[in-house]
JSON list of C-alpha atoms in Angstrom, two decimals:
[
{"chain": "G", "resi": 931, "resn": "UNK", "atom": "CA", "xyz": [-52.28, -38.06, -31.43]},
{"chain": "G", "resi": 932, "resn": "UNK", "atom": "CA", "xyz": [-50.51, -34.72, -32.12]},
{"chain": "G", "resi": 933, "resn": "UNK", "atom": "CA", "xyz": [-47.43, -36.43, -33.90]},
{"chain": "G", "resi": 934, "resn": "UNK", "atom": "CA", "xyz": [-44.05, -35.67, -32.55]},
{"chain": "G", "resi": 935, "resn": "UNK", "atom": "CA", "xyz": [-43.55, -32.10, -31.31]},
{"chain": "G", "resi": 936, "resn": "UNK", "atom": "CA", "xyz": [-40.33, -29.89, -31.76]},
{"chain": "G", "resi": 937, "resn": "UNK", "atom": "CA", "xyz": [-39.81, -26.43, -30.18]},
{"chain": "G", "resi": 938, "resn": "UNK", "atom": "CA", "xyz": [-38.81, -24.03, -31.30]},
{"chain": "G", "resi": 939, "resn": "UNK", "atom": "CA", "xyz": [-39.53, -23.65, -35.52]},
{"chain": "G", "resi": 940, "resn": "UNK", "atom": "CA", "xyz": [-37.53, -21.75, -36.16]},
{"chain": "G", "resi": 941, "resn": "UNK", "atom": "CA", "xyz": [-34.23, -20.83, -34.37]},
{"chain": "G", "resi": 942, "resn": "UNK", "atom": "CA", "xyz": [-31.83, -17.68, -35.27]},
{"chain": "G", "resi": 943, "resn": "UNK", "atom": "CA", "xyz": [-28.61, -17.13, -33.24]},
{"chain": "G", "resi": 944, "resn": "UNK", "atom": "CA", "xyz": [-24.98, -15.52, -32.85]},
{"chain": "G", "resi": 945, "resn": "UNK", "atom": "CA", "xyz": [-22.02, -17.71, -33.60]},
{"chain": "G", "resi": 946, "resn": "UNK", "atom": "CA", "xyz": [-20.61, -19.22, -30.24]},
{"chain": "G", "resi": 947, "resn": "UNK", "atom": "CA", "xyz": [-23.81, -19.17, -28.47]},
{"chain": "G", "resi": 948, "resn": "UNK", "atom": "CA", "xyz": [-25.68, -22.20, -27.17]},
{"chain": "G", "resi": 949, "resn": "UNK", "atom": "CA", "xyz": [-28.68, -24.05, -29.06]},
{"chain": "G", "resi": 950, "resn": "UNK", "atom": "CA", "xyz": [-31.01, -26.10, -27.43]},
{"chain": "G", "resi": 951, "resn": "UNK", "atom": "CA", "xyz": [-33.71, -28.23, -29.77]},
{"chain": "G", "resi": 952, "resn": "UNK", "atom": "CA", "xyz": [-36.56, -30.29, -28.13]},
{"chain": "G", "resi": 953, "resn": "UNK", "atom": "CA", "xyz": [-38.73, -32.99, -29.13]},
{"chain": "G", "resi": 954, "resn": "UNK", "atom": "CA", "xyz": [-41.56, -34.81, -27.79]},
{"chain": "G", "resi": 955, "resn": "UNK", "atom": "CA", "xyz": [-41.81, -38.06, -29.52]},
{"chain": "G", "resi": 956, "resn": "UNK", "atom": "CA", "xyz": [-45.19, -39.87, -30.05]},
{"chain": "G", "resi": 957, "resn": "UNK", "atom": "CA", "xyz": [-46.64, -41.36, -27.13]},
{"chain": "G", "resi": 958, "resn": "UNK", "atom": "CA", "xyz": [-45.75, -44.96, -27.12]},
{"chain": "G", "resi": 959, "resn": "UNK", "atom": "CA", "xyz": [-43.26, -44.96, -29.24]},
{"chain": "G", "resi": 960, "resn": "UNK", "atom": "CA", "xyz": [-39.74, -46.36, -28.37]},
{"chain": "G", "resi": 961, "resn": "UNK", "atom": "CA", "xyz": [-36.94, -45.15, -31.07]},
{"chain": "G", "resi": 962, "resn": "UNK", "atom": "CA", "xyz": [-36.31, -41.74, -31.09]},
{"chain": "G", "resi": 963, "resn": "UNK", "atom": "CA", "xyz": [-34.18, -39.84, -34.18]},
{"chain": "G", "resi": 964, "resn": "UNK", "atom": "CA", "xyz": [-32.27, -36.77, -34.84]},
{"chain": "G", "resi": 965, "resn": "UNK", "atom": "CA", "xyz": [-31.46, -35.95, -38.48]},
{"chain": "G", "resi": 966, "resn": "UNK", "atom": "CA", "xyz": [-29.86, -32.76, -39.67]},
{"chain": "G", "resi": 967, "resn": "UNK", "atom": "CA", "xyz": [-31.23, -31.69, -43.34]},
{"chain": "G", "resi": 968, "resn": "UNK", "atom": "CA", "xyz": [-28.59, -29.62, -45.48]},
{"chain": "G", "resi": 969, "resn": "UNK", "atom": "CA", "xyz": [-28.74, -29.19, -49.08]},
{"chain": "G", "resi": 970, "resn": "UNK", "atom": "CA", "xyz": [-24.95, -30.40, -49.45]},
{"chain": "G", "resi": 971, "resn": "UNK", "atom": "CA", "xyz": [-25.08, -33.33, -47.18]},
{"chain": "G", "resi": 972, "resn": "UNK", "atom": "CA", "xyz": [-29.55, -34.05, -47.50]},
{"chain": "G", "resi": 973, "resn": "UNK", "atom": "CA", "xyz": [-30.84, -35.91, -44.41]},
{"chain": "G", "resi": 974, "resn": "UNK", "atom": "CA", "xyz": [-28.22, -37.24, -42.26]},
{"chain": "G", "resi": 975, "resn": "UNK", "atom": "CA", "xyz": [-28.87, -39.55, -39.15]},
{"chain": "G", "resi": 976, "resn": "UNK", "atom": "CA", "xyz": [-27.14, -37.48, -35.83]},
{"chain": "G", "resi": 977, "resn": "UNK", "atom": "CA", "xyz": [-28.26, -39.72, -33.15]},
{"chain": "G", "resi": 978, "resn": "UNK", "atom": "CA", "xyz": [-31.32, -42.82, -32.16]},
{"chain": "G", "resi": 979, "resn": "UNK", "atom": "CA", "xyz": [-32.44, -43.83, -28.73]},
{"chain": "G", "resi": 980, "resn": "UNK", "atom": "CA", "xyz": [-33.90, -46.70, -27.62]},
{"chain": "G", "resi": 981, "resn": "UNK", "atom": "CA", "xyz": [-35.96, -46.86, -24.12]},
{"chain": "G", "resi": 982, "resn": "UNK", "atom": "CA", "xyz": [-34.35, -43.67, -23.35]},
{"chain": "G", "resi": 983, "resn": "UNK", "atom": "CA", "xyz": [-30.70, -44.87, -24.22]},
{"chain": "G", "resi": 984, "resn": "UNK", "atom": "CA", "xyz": [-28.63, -43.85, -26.41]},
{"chain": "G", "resi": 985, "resn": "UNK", "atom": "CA", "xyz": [-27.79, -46.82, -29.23]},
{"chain": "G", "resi": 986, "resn": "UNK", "atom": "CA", "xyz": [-25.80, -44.63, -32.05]},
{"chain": "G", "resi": 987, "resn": "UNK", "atom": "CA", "xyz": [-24.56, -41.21, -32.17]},
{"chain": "G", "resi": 988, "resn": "UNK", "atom": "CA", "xyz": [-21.88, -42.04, -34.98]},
{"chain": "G", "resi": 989, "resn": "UNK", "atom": "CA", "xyz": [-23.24, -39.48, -36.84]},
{"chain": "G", "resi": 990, "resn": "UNK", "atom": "CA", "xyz": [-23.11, -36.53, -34.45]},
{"chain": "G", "resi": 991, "resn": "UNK", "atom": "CA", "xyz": [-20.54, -34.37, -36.32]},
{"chain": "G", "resi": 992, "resn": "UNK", "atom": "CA", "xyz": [-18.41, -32.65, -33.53]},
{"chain": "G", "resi": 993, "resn": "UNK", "atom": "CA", "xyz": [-18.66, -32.89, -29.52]},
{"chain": "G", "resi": 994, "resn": "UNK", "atom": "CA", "xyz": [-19.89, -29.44, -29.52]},
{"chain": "G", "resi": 995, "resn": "UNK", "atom": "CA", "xyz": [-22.85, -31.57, -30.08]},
{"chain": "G", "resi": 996, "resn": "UNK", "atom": "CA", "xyz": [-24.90, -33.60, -27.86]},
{"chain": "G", "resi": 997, "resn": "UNK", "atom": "CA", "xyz": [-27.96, -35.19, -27.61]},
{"chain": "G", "resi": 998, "resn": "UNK", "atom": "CA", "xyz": [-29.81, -36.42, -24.29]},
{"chain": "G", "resi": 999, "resn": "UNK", "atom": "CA", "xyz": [-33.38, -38.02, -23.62]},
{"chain": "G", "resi": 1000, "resn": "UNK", "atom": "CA", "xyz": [-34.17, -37.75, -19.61]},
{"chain": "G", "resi": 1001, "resn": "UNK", "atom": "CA", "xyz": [-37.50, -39.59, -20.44]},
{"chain": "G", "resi": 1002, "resn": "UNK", "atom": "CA", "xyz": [-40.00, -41.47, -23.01]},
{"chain": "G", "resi": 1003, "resn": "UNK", "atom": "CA", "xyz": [-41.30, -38.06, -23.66]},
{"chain": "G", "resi": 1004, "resn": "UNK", "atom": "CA", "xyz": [-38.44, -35.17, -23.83]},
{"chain": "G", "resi": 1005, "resn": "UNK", "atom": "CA", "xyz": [-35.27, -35.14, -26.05]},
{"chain": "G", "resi": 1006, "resn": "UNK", "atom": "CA", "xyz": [-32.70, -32.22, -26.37]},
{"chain": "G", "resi": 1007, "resn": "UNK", "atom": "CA", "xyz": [-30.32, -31.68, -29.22]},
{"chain": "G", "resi": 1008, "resn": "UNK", "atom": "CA", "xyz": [-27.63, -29.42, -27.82]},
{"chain": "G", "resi": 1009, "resn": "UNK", "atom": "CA", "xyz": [-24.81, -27.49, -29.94]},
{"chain": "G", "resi": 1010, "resn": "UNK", "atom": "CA", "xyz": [-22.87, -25.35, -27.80]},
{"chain": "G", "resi": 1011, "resn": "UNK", "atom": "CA", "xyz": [-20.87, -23.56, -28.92]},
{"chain": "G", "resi": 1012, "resn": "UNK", "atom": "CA", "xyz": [-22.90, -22.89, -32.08]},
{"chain": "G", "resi": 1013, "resn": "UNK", "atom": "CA", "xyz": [-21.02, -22.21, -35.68]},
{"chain": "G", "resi": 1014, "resn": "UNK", "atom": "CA", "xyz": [-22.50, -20.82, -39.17]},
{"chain": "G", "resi": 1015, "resn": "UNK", "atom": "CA", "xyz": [-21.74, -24.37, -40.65]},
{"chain": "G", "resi": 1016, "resn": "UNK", "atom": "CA", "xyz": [-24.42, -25.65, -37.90]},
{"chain": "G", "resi": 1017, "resn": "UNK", "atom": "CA", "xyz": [-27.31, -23.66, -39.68]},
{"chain": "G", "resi": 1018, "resn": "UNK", "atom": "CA", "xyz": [-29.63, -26.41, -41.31]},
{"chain": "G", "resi": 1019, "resn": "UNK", "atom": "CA", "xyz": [-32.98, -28.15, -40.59]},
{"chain": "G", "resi": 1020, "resn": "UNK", "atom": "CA", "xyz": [-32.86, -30.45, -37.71]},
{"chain": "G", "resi": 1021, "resn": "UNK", "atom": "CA", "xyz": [-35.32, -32.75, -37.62]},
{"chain": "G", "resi": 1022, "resn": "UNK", "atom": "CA", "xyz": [-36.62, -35.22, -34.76]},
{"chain": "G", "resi": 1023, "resn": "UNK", "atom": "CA", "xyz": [-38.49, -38.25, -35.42]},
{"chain": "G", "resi": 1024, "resn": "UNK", "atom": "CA", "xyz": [-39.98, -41.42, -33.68]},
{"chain": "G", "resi": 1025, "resn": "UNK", "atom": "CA", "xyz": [-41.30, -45.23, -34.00]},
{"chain": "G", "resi": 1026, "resn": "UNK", "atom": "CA", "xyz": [-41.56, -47.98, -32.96]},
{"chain": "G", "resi": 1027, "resn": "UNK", "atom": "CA", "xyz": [-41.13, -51.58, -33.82]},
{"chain": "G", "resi": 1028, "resn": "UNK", "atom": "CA", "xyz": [-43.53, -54.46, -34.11]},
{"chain": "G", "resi": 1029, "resn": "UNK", "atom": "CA", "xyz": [-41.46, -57.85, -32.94]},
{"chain": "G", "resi": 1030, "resn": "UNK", "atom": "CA", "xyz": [-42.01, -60.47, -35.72]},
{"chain": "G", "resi": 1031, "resn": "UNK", "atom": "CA", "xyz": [-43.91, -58.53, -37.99]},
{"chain": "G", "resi": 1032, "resn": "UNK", "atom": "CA", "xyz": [-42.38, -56.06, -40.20]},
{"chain": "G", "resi": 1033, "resn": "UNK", "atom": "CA", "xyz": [-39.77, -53.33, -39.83]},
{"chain": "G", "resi": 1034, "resn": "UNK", "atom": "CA", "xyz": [-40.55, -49.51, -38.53]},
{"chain": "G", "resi": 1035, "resn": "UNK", "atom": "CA", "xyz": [-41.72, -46.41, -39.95]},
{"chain": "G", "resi": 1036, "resn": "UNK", "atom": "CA", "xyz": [-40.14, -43.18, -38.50]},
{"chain": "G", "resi": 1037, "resn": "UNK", "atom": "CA", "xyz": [-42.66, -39.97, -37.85]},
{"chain": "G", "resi": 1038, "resn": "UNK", "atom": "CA", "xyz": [-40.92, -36.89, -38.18]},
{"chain": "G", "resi": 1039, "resn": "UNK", "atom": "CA", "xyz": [-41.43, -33.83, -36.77]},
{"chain": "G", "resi": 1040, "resn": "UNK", "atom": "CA", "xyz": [-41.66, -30.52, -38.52]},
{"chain": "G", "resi": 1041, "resn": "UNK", "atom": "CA", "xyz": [-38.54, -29.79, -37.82]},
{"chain": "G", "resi": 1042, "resn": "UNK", "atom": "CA", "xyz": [-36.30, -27.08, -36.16]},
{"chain": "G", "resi": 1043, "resn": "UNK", "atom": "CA", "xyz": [-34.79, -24.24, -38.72]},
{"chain": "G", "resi": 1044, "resn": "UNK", "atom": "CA", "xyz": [-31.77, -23.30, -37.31]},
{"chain": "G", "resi": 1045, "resn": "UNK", "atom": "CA", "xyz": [-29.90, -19.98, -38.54]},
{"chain": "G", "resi": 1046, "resn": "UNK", "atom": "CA", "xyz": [-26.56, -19.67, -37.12]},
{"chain": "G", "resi": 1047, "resn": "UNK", "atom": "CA", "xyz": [-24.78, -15.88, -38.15]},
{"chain": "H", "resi": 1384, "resn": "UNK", "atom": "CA", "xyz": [-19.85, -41.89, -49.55]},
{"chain": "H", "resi": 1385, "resn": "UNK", "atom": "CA", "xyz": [-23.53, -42.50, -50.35]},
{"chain": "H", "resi": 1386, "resn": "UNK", "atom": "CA", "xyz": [-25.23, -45.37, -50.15]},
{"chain": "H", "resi": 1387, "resn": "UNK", "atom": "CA", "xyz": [-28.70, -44.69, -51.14]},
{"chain": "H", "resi": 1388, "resn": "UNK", "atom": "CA", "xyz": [-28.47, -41.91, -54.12]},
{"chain": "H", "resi": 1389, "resn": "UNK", "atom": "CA", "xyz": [-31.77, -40.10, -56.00]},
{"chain": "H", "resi": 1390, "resn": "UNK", "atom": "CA", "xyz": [-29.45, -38.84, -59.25]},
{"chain": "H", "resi": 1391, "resn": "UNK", "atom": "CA", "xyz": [-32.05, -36.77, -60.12]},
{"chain": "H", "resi": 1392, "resn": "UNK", "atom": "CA", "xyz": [-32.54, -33.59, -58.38]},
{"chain": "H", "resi": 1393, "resn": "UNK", "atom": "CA", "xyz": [-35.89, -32.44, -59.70]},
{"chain": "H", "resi": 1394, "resn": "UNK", "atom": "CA", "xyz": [-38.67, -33.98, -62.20]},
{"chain": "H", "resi": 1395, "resn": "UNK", "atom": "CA", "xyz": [-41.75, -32.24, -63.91]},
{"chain": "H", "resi": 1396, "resn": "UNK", "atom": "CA", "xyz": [-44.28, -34.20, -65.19]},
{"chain": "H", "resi": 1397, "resn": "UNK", "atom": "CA", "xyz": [-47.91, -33.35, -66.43]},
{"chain": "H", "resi": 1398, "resn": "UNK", "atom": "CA", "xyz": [-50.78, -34.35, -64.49]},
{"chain": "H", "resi": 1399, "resn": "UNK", "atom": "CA", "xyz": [-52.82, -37.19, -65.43]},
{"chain": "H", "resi": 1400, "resn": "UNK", "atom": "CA", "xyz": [-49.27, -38.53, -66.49]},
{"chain": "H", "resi": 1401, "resn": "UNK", "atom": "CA", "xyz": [-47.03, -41.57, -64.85]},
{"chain": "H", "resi": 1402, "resn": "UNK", "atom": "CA", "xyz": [-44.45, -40.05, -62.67]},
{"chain": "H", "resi": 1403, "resn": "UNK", "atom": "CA", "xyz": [-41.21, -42.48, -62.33]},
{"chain": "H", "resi": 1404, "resn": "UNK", "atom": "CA", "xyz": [-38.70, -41.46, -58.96]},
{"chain": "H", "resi": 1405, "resn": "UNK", "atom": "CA", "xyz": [-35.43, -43.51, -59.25]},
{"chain": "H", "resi": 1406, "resn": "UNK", "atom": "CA", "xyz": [-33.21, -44.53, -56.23]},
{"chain": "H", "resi": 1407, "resn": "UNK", "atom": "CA", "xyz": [-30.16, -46.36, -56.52]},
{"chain": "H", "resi": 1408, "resn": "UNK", "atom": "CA", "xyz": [-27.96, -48.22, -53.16]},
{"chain": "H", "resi": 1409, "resn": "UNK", "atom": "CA", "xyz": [-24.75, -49.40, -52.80]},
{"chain": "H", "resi": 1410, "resn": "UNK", "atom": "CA", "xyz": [-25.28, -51.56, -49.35]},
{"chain": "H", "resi": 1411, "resn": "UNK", "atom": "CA", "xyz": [-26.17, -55.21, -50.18]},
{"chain": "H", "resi": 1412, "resn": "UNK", "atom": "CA", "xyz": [-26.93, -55.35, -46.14]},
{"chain": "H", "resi": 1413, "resn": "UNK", "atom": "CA", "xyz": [-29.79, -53.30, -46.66]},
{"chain": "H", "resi": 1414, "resn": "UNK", "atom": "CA", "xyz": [-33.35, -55.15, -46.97]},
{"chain": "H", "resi": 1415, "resn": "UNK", "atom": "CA", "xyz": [-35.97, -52.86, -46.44]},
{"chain": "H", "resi": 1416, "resn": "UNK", "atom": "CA", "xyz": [-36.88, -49.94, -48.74]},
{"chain": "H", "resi": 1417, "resn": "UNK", "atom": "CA", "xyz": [-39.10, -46.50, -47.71]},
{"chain": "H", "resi": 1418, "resn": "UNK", "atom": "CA", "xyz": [-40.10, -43.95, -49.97]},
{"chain": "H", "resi": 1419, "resn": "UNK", "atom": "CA", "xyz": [-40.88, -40.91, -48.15]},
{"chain": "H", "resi": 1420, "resn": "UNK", "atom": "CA", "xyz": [-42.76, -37.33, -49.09]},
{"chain": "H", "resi": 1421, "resn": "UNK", "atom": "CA", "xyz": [-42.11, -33.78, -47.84]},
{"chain": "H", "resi": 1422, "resn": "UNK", "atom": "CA", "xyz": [-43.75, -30.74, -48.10]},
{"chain": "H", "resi": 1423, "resn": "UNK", "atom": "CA", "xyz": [-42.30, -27.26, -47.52]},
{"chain": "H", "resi": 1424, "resn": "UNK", "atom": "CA", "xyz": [-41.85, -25.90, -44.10]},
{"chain": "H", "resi": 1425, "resn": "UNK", "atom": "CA", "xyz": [-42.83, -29.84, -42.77]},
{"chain": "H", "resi": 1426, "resn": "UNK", "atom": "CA", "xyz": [-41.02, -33.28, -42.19]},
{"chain": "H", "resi": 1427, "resn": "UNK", "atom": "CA", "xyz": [-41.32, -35.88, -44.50]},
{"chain": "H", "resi": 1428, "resn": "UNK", "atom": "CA", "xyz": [-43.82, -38.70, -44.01]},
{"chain": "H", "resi": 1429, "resn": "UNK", "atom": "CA", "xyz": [-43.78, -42.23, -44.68]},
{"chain": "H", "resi": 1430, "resn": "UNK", "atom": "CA", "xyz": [-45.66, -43.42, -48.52]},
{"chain": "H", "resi": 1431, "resn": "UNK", "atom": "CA", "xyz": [-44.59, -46.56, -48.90]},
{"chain": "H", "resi": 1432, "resn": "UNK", "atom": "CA", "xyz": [-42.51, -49.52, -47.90]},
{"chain": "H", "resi": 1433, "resn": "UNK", "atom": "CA", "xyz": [-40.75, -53.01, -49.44]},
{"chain": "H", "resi": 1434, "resn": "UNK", "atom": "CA", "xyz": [-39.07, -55.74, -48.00]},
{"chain": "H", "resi": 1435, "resn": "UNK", "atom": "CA", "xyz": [-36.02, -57.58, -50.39]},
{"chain": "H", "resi": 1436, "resn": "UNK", "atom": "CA", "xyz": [-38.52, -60.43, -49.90]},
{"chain": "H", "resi": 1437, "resn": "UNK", "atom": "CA", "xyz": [-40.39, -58.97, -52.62]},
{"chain": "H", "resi": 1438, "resn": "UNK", "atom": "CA", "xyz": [-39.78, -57.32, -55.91]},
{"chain": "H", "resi": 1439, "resn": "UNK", "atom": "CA", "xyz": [-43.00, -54.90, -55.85]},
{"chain": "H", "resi": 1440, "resn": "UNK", "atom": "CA", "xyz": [-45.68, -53.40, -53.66]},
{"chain": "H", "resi": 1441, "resn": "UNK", "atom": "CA", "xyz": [-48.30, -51.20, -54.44]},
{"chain": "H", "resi": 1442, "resn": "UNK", "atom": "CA", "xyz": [-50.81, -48.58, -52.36]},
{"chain": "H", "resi": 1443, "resn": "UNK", "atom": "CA", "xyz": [-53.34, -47.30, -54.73]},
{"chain": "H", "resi": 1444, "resn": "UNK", "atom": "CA", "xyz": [-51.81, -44.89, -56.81]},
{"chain": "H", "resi": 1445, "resn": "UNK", "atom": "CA", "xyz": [-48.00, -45.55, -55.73]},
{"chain": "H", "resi": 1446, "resn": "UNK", "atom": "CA", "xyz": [-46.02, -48.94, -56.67]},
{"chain": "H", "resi": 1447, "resn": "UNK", "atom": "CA", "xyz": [-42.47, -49.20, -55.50]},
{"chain": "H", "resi": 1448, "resn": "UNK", "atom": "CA", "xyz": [-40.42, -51.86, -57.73]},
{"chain": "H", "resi": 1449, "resn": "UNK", "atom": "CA", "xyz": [-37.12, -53.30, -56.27]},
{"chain": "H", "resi": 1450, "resn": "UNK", "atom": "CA", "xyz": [-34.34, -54.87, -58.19]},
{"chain": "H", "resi": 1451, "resn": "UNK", "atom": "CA", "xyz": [-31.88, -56.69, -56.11]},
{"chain": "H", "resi": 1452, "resn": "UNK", "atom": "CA", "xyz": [-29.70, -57.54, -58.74]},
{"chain": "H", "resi": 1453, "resn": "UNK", "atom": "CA", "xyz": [-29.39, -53.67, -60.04]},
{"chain": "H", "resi": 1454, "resn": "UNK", "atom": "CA", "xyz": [-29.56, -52.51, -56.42]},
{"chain": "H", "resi": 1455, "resn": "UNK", "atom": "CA", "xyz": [-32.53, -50.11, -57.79]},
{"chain": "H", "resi": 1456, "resn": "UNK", "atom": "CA", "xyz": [-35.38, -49.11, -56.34]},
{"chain": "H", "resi": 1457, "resn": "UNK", "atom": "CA", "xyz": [-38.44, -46.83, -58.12]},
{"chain": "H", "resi": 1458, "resn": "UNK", "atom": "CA", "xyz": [-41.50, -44.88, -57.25]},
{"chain": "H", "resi": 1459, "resn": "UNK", "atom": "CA", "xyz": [-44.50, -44.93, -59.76]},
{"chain": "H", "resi": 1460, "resn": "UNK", "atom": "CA", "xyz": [-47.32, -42.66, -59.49]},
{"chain": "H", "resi": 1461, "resn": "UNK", "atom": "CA", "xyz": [-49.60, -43.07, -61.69]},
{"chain": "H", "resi": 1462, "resn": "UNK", "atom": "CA", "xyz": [-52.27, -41.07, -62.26]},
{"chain": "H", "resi": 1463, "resn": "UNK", "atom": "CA", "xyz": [-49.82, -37.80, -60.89]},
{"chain": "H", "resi": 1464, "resn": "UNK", "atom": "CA", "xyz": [-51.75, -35.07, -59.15]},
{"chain": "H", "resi": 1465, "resn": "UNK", "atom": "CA", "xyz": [-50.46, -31.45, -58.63]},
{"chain": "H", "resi": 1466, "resn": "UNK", "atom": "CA", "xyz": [-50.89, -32.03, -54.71]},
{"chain": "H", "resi": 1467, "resn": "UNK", "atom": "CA", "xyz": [-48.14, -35.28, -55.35]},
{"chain": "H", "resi": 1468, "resn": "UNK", "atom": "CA", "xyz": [-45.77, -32.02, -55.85]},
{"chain": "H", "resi": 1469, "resn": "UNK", "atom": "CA", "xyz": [-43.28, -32.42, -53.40]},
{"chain": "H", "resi": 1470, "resn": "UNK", "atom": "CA", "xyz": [-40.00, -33.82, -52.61]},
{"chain": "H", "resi": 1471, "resn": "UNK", "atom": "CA", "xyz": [-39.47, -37.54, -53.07]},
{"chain": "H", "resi": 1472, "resn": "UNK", "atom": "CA", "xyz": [-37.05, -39.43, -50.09]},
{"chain": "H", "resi": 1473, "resn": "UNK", "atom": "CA", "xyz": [-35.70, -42.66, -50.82]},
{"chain": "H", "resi": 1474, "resn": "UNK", "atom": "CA", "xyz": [-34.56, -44.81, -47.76]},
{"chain": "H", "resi": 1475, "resn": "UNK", "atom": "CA", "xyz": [-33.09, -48.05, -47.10]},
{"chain": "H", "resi": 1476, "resn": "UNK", "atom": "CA", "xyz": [-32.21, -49.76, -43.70]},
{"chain": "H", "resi": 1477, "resn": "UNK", "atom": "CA", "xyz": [-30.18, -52.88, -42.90]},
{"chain": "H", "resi": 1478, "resn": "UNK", "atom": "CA", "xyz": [-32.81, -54.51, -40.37]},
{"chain": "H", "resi": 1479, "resn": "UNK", "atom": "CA", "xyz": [-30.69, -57.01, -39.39]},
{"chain": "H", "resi": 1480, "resn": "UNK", "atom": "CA", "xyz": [-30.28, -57.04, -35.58]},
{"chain": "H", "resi": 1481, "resn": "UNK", "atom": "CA", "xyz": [-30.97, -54.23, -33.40]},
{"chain": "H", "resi": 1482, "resn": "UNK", "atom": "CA", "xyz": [-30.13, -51.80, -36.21]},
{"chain": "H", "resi": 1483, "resn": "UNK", "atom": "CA", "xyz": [-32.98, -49.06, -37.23]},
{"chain": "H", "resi": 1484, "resn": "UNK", "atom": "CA", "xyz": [-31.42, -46.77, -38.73]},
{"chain": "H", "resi": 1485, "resn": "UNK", "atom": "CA", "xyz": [-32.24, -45.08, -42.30]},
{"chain": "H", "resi": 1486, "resn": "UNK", "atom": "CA", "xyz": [-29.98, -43.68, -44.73]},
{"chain": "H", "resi": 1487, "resn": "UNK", "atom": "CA", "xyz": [-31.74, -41.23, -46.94]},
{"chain": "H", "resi": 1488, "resn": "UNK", "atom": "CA", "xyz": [-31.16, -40.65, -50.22]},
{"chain": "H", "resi": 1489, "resn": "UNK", "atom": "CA", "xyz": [-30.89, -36.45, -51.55]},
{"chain": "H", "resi": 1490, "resn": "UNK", "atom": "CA", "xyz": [-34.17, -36.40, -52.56]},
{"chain": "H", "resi": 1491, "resn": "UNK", "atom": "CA", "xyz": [-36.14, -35.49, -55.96]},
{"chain": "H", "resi": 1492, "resn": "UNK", "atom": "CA", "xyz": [-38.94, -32.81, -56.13]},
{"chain": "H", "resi": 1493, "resn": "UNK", "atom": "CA", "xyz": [-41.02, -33.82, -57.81]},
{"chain": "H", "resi": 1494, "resn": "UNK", "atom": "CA", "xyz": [-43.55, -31.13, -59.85]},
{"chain": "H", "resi": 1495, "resn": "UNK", "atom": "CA", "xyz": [-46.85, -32.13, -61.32]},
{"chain": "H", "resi": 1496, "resn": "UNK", "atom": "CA", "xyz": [-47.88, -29.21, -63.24]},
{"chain": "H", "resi": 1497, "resn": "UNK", "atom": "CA", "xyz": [-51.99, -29.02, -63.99]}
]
């Protein structure tokens, strides 16, 4: 398996313009994350899916942001409009969980650096 | 407010040597420990879990102890390589229910010098 994708890498863009991230999770897998890295605030849970649907977004910061998943294989993170203080790692991860057995382990992505002047 | 804290930023340790990663929680929900590594430029990746069924588990050269009581978690790696140079994630999650989420801790980088 190719392990959850993200697109782009790297990201560099004007204040007020519009970001779009995008993951493909691991086949299979039913829990999809977002997570924002900073060096103030470290890794910081934005958003989870189940089956497609959202379950938490408590931790998406403003409504500039927003987070969607169409299908079990596409997921946008969208910031719009974007601000310097938006500039971090975003990262996208998946799993999936084994009824009765045990608890899950999240596979990240390599993450989306996003550079917001 | 944070519930799963790494109070040490960075630790260098010589290889060959024991290398000792601390966490520390707050949340006596949660009930299921992760330790996770990350390299540069990639996302971090799952080393090792425990359940607060258990007070240890080990995976050849990594042991993760938990102390309920202290609401302390640590990482041993022992012997420590230069490629265990990296940074050091602890997580917890409160299981209970339909609830999956992780709260990470800061992080420790950990640097095993040859």
């Amino acid at each position: 398996d190719a392990g959850v994708i993200q697109s782009p890498r790297h990201e560099v863009t004007e204040m007020g313009q519009e970001v779009t991230l995008r993951c493909k999770p691991i086949s299979g897998h039913d829990y999809l994350f977002w997570y924002r890295q900073t060096m103030m605030r470290g890794l910081e849970l934005l958003i989870y899916f189940n089956n497609n649907v959202p379950i938490d977004d408590s931790g998406m910061p403003e409504d500039r942001f927003s987070a969607k998943m169409p299908n079990a294989s596409f997921s946008t993170l969208k910031i719009q409009p974007s601000e310097p203080r938006d500039s971090a790692v975003y990262f996208c991860a998946s799993s999936w969980v084994l009824a009765g057995v045990g608890k899950e382990t999240q596979y990240f992505g390599p993450g989306t650096r996003l550079l917001v002047l | 407010d944070q519930q799963v804290k790494q109070n040490s930023p960075s630790l260098s340790v010589q290889e060959g040597r024991i290398s000792i990663l601390n966490c520390d929680y707050t949340n006596s929900m949660f009930d299921y420990f992760l330790w996770y590594k990350k390299y540069p430029a990639e996302g971090p990746t799952f080393l090792i879990s425990i359940s607060s069924i258990k007070d240890k588990n080990e995976d050849g050269r990594f042991t993760v102890f938990l102390n309920k009581s202290a609401k302390h978690l640590s990482l041993h790696i022992v012997p420590s390589q230069p490629g265990d140079s990296a940074v050091y994630f602890c997580a917890a999650s409160d299981s209970g229910g339909s609830n999956y989420k992780l709260t990470f801790g800061k992080g420790t980088l950990l640097t095993v010098n040859p």
